[in-house]
Amino acid sequence: MRKLWRNKPILIAIIAIAMFLVLCAFTLGTRVATYAEGLFAKAIIPVQEFVSELTNDVTSFFVRVFTPSELEQKNAQLEAELNKYKLLDAEYEETSRENARLTEILNYVESNPNMTMVTAQVIARSSNEYVDTLTLNVGSRNGIKEKMPVVTPDGIVGRVTLVGTTWCKVRTMLNDDMRISVMVQRTRDEGMFGSVISNTGESAIMQLYYLPTNATVVAGDVILTSGLGGLFPKGMYVGEVVTISTGNEPYDAGVYVPIDFVHLEEVMIVLNVDEVVEE
Amino acid sequence: MKKNIYLVLLSIVFLFLDTAFFDRINLYGIRPYMVLALALSATLTFSVQSGIIIAAVCGLVLDFIGNPYLGLTSALYLAAVVVCYVLVGRSNHKKLFVFLIMVTSLIAMDMLLWLLATIFGAVVNVLNALLLHAIPCAIITGGLTMLLNRCLSPLLKGQLERA
């Protein structure tokens, strides 16, 4: 044991562990990015964006190769004679899918003219299973600030927690400490939303609780943001009730959230949330 | 010099594999931790200093790119390197013993992360975390470490064994 303490590298490693733990304690929670982080991001974020796009291209290619579809079956028939058209079609498929995603985003933006939104690409995700964080390729240069809501046409993704010049980090609704104030569209009953009941990857079911005791929520009810708290504009789609508590669960209802958090590629950040909440 | 160049290049490649590739390509969350495997194999093959530097620097970059905090990944990776060096070092233990020690320390590291997440409000079933994530990831990472150890060993040719 004495030999261990005399081993300089081990001693340095133990001191470094303590210092990193202190750094971690100081960097938890919502904060402003430091100058050093901004400088480091200038070098790392563009490379991460490139690698992320390359990975998306590679995975899309393998998904197309191993997932039969009508278009690919037709391509398989033509492949023997015209190989070059298979490659051209693959490029078209990718462009079409990207176009469909971006068209959906554009339609969502145009249907909400009172909200100013910035579209961002997801370039990284948290490296462990217990904290769900996204890194986006927009930052303070694009008008992003802490606590701004992050959405897609399918619903609420989460909230910005850390902002750099050209990047920001988003804490998603999958984290158990994320809560938003919501209401039932039909009855206007208000409650709280958060905490995952189940998550299949392509969608999630999350808890709705603190409803009034006389609330009559039923399966099929649409849940919207209530605007209370000023963090999310009122009336944004959150999800749809799919299960009602039998009384033994610590929540009132389970809400289906149709967001594929694992495969998110583009999201939108609402910039003028203060103005929209006041309306 | 050659060894350092290989380690730097591998660190950069494995960093981006960890942040971009295995983030999307995994089996229900089961994936190897490439940077950790490199740090442990560098500790086993070359010296504990190599493992410490890779764990500290790459852990910090991993936190910066994908996590809301800074330093926790570095601290955990450093702890894994220290435990591995203390229990195994560079002596000629049987490969199975080395593999088991590494898998055990990796499982302990993942469980520590689960414990910290639980303290800060996450609700994750401990059995699911252990059986569906910690153990499979530890086995894959441990296997990858042994493989890297074998691949990096030729770089030691011609050098004297440390006393």
PDB file of N, CA and C in Angstrom, chain A residues 172-227:
ATOM      1  N   THR A 172     -33.064  16.866 -22.821  1.00  0.00           N
ATOM      2  CA  THR A 172     -34.325  16.430 -23.411  1.00  0.00           C
ATOM      3  C   THR A 172     -35.352  16.061 -22.340  1.00  0.00           C
ATOM      4  N   MET A 173     -36.585  15.867 -22.784  1.00  0.00           N
ATOM      5  CA  MET A 173     -37.672  15.496 -21.878  1.00  0.00           C
ATOM      6  C   MET A 173     -37.482  14.107 -21.294  1.00  0.00           C
ATOM      7  N   LEU A 174     -36.562  13.298 -21.857  1.00  0.00           N
ATOM      8  CA  LEU A 174     -36.335  11.952 -21.337  1.00  0.00           C
ATOM      9  C   LEU A 174     -35.661  11.977 -19.963  1.00  0.00           C
ATOM     10  N   ASN A 175     -35.042  13.101 -19.595  1.00  0.00           N
ATOM     11  CA  ASN A 175     -34.426  13.207 -18.266  1.00  0.00           C
ATOM     12  C   ASN A 175     -35.517  13.354 -17.209  1.00  0.00           C
ATOM     13  N   ASP A 176     -35.379  12.630 -16.101  1.00  0.00           N
ATOM     14  CA  ASP A 176     -36.452  12.590 -15.103  1.00  0.00           C
ATOM     15  C   ASP A 176     -36.670  13.927 -14.408  1.00  0.00           C
ATOM     16  N   ASP A 177     -35.656  14.818 -14.421  1.00  0.00           N
ATOM     17  CA  ASP A 177     -35.836  16.093 -13.727  1.00  0.00           C
ATOM     18  C   ASP A 177     -36.426  17.177 -14.642  1.00  0.00           C
ATOM     19  N   MET A 178     -36.777  16.808 -15.891  1.00  0.00           N
ATOM     20  CA  MET A 178     -37.402  17.780 -16.798  1.00  0.00           C
ATOM     21  C   MET A 178     -38.916  17.761 -16.591  1.00  0.00           C
ATOM     22  N   ARG A 179     -39.489  18.918 -16.323  1.00  0.00           N
ATOM     23  CA  ARG A 179     -40.944  19.016 -16.106  1.00  0.00           C
ATOM     24  C   ARG A 179     -41.467  20.179 -16.920  1.00  0.00           C
ATOM     25  N   ILE A 180     -42.703  20.036 -17.475  1.00  0.00           N
ATOM     26  CA  ILE A 180     -43.339  21.199 -18.075  1.00  0.00           C
ATOM     27  C   ILE A 180     -44.786  21.265 -17.619  1.00  0.00           C
ATOM     28  N   SER A 181     -45.279  22.509 -17.550  1.00  0.00           N
ATOM     29  CA  SER A 181     -46.658  22.730 -17.129  1.00  0.00           C
ATOM     30  C   SER A 181     -47.547  22.559 -18.354  1.00  0.00           C
ATOM     31  N   VAL A 182     -48.577  21.694 -18.250  1.00  0.00           N
ATOM     32  CA  VAL A 182     -49.415  21.373 -19.406  1.00  0.00           C
ATOM     33  C   VAL A 182     -50.888  21.509 -19.058  1.00  0.00           C
ATOM     34  N   MET A 183     -51.733  21.342 -20.084  1.00  0.00           N
ATOM     35  CA  MET A 183     -53.176  21.310 -19.838  1.00  0.00           C
ATOM     36  C   MET A 183     -53.826  20.341 -20.817  1.00  0.00           C
ATOM     37  N   VAL A 184     -54.991  19.826 -20.399  1.00  0.00           N
ATOM     38  CA  VAL A 184     -55.766  18.949 -21.268  1.00  0.00           C
ATOM     39  C   VAL A 184     -56.567  19.848 -22.202  1.00  0.00           C
ATOM     40  N   GLN A 185     -56.414  19.651 -23.507  1.00  0.00           N
ATOM     41  CA  GLN A 185     -57.036  20.546 -24.487  1.00  0.00           C
ATOM     42  C   GLN A 185     -58.553  20.583 -24.335  1.00  0.00           C
ATOM     43  N   ARG A 186     -59.178  19.427 -24.072  1.00  0.00           N
ATOM     44  CA  ARG A 186     -60.631  19.330 -24.053  1.00  0.00           C
ATOM     45  C   ARG A 186     -61.221  19.995 -22.814  1.00  0.00           C
ATOM     46  N   THR A 187     -60.652  19.702 -21.633  1.00  0.00           N
ATOM     47  CA  THR A 187     -61.255  20.159 -20.373  1.00  0.00           C
ATOM     48  C   THR A 187     -60.547  21.381 -19.786  1.00  0.00           C
ATOM     49  N   ARG A 188     -59.350  21.722 -20.361  1.00  0.00           N
ATOM     50  CA  ARG A 188     -58.533  22.863 -19.882  1.00  0.00           C
ATOM     51  C   ARG A 188     -57.993  22.629 -18.464  1.00  0.00           C
ATOM     52  N   ASP A 189     -58.023  21.360 -17.972  1.00  0.00           N
ATOM     53  CA  ASP A 189     -57.425  21.060 -16.667  1.00  0.00           C
ATOM     54  C   ASP A 189     -55.913  21.161 -16.792  1.00  0.00           C
ATOM     55  N   GLU A 190     -55.273  21.757 -15.778  1.00  0.00           N
ATOM     56  CA  GLU A 190     -53.822  21.935 -15.811  1.00  0.00           C
ATOM     57  C   GLU A 190     -53.127  20.899 -14.941  1.00  0.00           C
ATOM     58  N   GLY A 191     -51.929  20.512 -15.351  1.00  0.00           N
ATOM     59  CA  GLY A 191     -51.155  19.535 -14.599  1.00  0.00           C
ATOM     60  C   GLY A 191     -49.691  19.667 -14.940  1.00  0.00           C
ATOM     61  N   MET A 192     -48.894  18.663 -14.529  1.00  0.00           N
ATOM     62  CA  MET A 192     -47.464  18.641 -14.817  1.00  0.00           C
ATOM     63  C   MET A 192     -47.144  17.422 -15.680  1.00  0.00           C
ATOM     64  N   PHE A 193     -46.128  17.563 -16.515  1.00  0.00           N
ATOM     65  CA  PHE A 193     -45.744  16.507 -17.452  1.00  0.00           C
ATOM     66  C   PHE A 193     -44.245  16.243 -17.329  1.00  0.00           C
ATOM     67  N   GLY A 194     -43.878  14.968 -17.300  1.00  0.00           N
ATOM     68  CA  GLY A 194     -42.455  14.631 -17.237  1.00  0.00           C
ATOM     69  C   GLY A 194     -42.299  13.208 -16.731  1.00  0.00           C
ATOM     70  N   SER A 195     -41.060  12.702 -16.719  1.00  0.00           N
ATOM     71  CA  SER A 195     -40.725  11.332 -16.271  1.00  0.00           C
ATOM     72  C   SER A 195     -41.234  10.262 -17.232  1.00  0.00           C
ATOM     73  N   VAL A 196     -40.317   9.425 -17.672  1.00  0.00           N
ATOM     74  CA  VAL A 196     -40.626   8.403 -18.667  1.00  0.00           C
ATOM     75  C   VAL A 196     -41.265   7.194 -17.983  1.00  0.00           C
ATOM     76  N   ILE A 197     -42.371   6.702 -18.587  1.00  0.00           N
ATOM     77  CA  ILE A 197     -42.947   5.430 -18.143  1.00  0.00           C
ATOM     78  C   ILE A 197     -42.328   4.306 -18.969  1.00  0.00           C
ATOM     79  N   SER A 198     -42.313   4.492 -20.292  1.00  0.00           N
ATOM     80  CA  SER A 198     -41.655   3.529 -21.165  1.00  0.00           C
ATOM     81  C   SER A 198     -41.130   4.259 -22.387  1.00  0.00           C
ATOM     82  N   ASN A 199     -40.052   3.710 -22.968  1.00  0.00           N
ATOM     83  CA  ASN A 199     -39.422   4.362 -24.117  1.00  0.00           C
ATOM     84  C   ASN A 199     -39.002   3.289 -25.111  1.00  0.00           C
ATOM     85  N   THR A 200     -39.666   3.265 -26.289  1.00  0.00           N
ATOM     86  CA  THR A 200     -39.343   2.244 -27.276  1.00  0.00           C
ATOM     87  C   THR A 200     -38.244   2.698 -28.217  1.00  0.00           C
ATOM     88  N   GLY A 201     -37.811   3.943 -28.103  1.00  0.00           N
ATOM     89  CA  GLY A 201     -36.830   4.490 -29.041  1.00  0.00           C
ATOM     90  C   GLY A 201     -37.523   5.354 -30.072  1.00  0.00           C
ATOM     91  N   GLU A 202     -38.572   4.777 -30.743  1.00  0.00           N
ATOM     92  CA  GLU A 202     -39.279   5.563 -31.765  1.00  0.00           C
ATOM     93  C   GLU A 202     -40.296   6.501 -31.128  1.00  0.00           C
ATOM     94  N   SER A 203     -40.719   6.218 -29.906  1.00  0.00           N
ATOM     95  CA  SER A 203     -41.667   7.065 -29.195  1.00  0.00           C
ATOM     96  C   SER A 203     -41.519   6.779 -27.703  1.00  0.00           C
ATOM     97  N   ALA A 204     -42.217   7.563 -26.892  1.00  0.00           N
ATOM     98  CA  ALA A 204     -42.131   7.357 -25.446  1.00  0.00           C
ATOM     99  C   ALA A 204     -43.501   7.575 -24.832  1.00  0.00           C
ATOM    100  N   ILE A 205     -43.737   6.963 -23.676  1.00  0.00           N
ATOM    101  CA  ILE A 205     -44.937   7.268 -22.888  1.00  0.00           C
ATOM    102  C   ILE A 205     -44.451   7.884 -21.592  1.00  0.00           C
ATOM    103  N   MET A 206     -44.993   9.077 -21.280  1.00  0.00           N
ATOM    104  CA  MET A 206     -44.504   9.825 -20.130  1.00  0.00           C
ATOM    105  C   MET A 206     -45.666  10.180 -19.208  1.00  0.00           C
ATOM    106  N   GLN A 207     -45.319  10.614 -17.999  1.00  0.00           N
ATOM    107  CA  GLN A 207     -46.319  10.790 -16.951  1.00  0.00           C
ATOM    108  C   GLN A 207     -47.002  12.145 -17.018  1.00  0.00           C
ATOM    109  N   LEU A 208     -48.323  12.135 -16.763  1.00  0.00           N
ATOM    110  CA  LEU A 208     -49.097  13.353 -16.560  1.00  0.00           C
ATOM    111  C   LEU A 208     -49.633  13.280 -15.138  1.00  0.00           C
ATOM    112  N   TYR A 209     -49.349  14.305 -14.313  1.00  0.00           N
ATOM    113  CA  TYR A 209     -49.773  14.223 -12.913  1.00  0.00           C
ATOM    114  C   TYR A 209     -50.131  15.611 -12.394  1.00  0.00           C
ATOM    115  N   TYR A 210     -50.530  15.669 -11.131  1.00  0.00           N
ATOM    116  CA  TYR A 210     -51.001  16.890 -10.456  1.00  0.00           C
ATOM    117  C   TYR A 210     -52.247  17.484 -11.129  1.00  0.00           C
ATOM    118  N   LEU A 211     -53.043  16.623 -11.786  1.00  0.00           N
ATOM    119  CA  LEU A 211     -54.320  17.106 -12.313  1.00  0.00           C
ATOM    120  C   LEU A 211     -55.285  17.359 -11.157  1.00  0.00           C
ATOM    121  N   PRO A 212     -56.292  18.239 -11.314  1.00  0.00           N
ATOM    122  CA  PRO A 212     -57.291  18.429 -10.251  1.00  0.00           C
ATOM    123  C   PRO A 212     -57.991  17.106  -9.944  1.00  0.00           C
ATOM    124  N   THR A 213     -58.423  16.919  -8.700  1.00  0.00           N
ATOM    125  CA  THR A 213     -59.025  15.640  -8.290  1.00  0.00           C
ATOM    126  C   THR A 213     -60.290  15.325  -9.075  1.00  0.00           C
ATOM    127  N   ASN A 214     -61.006  16.373  -9.553  1.00  0.00           N
ATOM    128  CA  ASN A 214     -62.233  16.125 -10.305  1.00  0.00           C
ATOM    129  C   ASN A 214     -61.998  16.116 -11.824  1.00  0.00           C
ATOM    130  N   ALA A 215     -60.742  16.025 -12.234  1.00  0.00           N
ATOM    131  CA  ALA A 215     -60.436  16.024 -13.673  1.00  0.00           C
ATOM    132  C   ALA A 215     -60.933  14.737 -14.317  1.00  0.00           C
ATOM    133  N   THR A 216     -61.465  14.874 -15.548  1.00  0.00           N
ATOM    134  CA  THR A 216     -62.008  13.694 -16.235  1.00  0.00           C
ATOM    135  C   THR A 216     -61.251  13.451 -17.528  1.00  0.00           C
ATOM    136  N   VAL A 217     -59.947  13.206 -17.402  1.00  0.00           N
ATOM    137  CA  VAL A 217     -59.138  12.949 -18.595  1.00  0.00           C
ATOM    138  C   VAL A 217     -59.404  11.533 -19.088  1.00  0.00           C
ATOM    139  N   VAL A 218     -59.497  11.377 -20.426  1.00  0.00           N
ATOM    140  CA  VAL A 218     -59.752  10.062 -21.025  1.00  0.00           C
ATOM    141  C   VAL A 218     -58.699   9.794 -22.085  1.00  0.00           C
ATOM    142  N   ALA A 219     -58.601   8.526 -22.487  1.00  0.00           N
ATOM    143  CA  ALA A 219     -57.651   8.160 -23.547  1.00  0.00           C
ATOM    144  C   ALA A 219     -58.049   8.885 -24.824  1.00  0.00           C
ATOM    145  N   GLY A 220     -57.064   9.447 -25.509  1.00  0.00           N
ATOM    146  CA  GLY A 220     -57.342  10.218 -26.715  1.00  0.00           C
ATOM    147  C   GLY A 220     -57.285  11.713 -26.492  1.00  0.00           C
ATOM    148  N   ASP A 221     -57.319  12.148 -25.236  1.00  0.00           N
ATOM    149  CA  ASP A 221     -57.222  13.586 -24.952  1.00  0.00           C
ATOM    150  C   ASP A 221     -55.846  14.103 -25.382  1.00  0.00           C
ATOM    151  N   VAL A 222     -55.864  15.286 -26.005  1.00  0.00           N
ATOM    152  CA  VAL A 222     -54.617  15.916 -26.445  1.00  0.00           C
ATOM    153  C   VAL A 222     -54.082  16.789 -25.320  1.00  0.00           C
ATOM    154  N   ILE A 223     -52.776  16.693 -25.101  1.00  0.00           N
ATOM    155  CA  ILE A 223     -52.126  17.482 -24.054  1.00  0.00           C
ATOM    156  C   ILE A 223     -51.305  18.583 -24.722  1.00  0.00           C
ATOM    157  N   LEU A 224     -51.523  19.835 -24.242  1.00  0.00           N
ATOM    158  CA  LEU A 224     -50.807  20.997 -24.771  1.00  0.00           C
ATOM    159  C   LEU A 224     -50.063  21.680 -23.629  1.00  0.00           C
ATOM    160  N   THR A 225     -49.078  22.523 -23.971  1.00  0.00           N
ATOM    161  CA  THR A 225     -48.411  23.316 -22.935  1.00  0.00           C
ATOM    162  C   THR A 225     -49.376  24.376 -22.433  1.00  0.00           C
ATOM    163  N   SER A 226     -49.301  24.701 -21.133  1.00  0.00           N
ATOM    164  CA  SER A 226     -50.240  25.670 -20.567  1.00  0.00           C
ATOM    165  C   SER A 226     -49.677  27.084 -20.581  1.00  0.00           C
ATOM    166  N   GLY A 227     -48.350  27.220 -20.801  1.00  0.00           N
ATOM    167  CA  GLY A 227     -47.747  28.549 -20.803  1.00  0.00           C
ATOM    168  C   GLY A 227     -47.345  29.021 -19.423  1.00  0.00           C
TER     169      GLY A 227
END
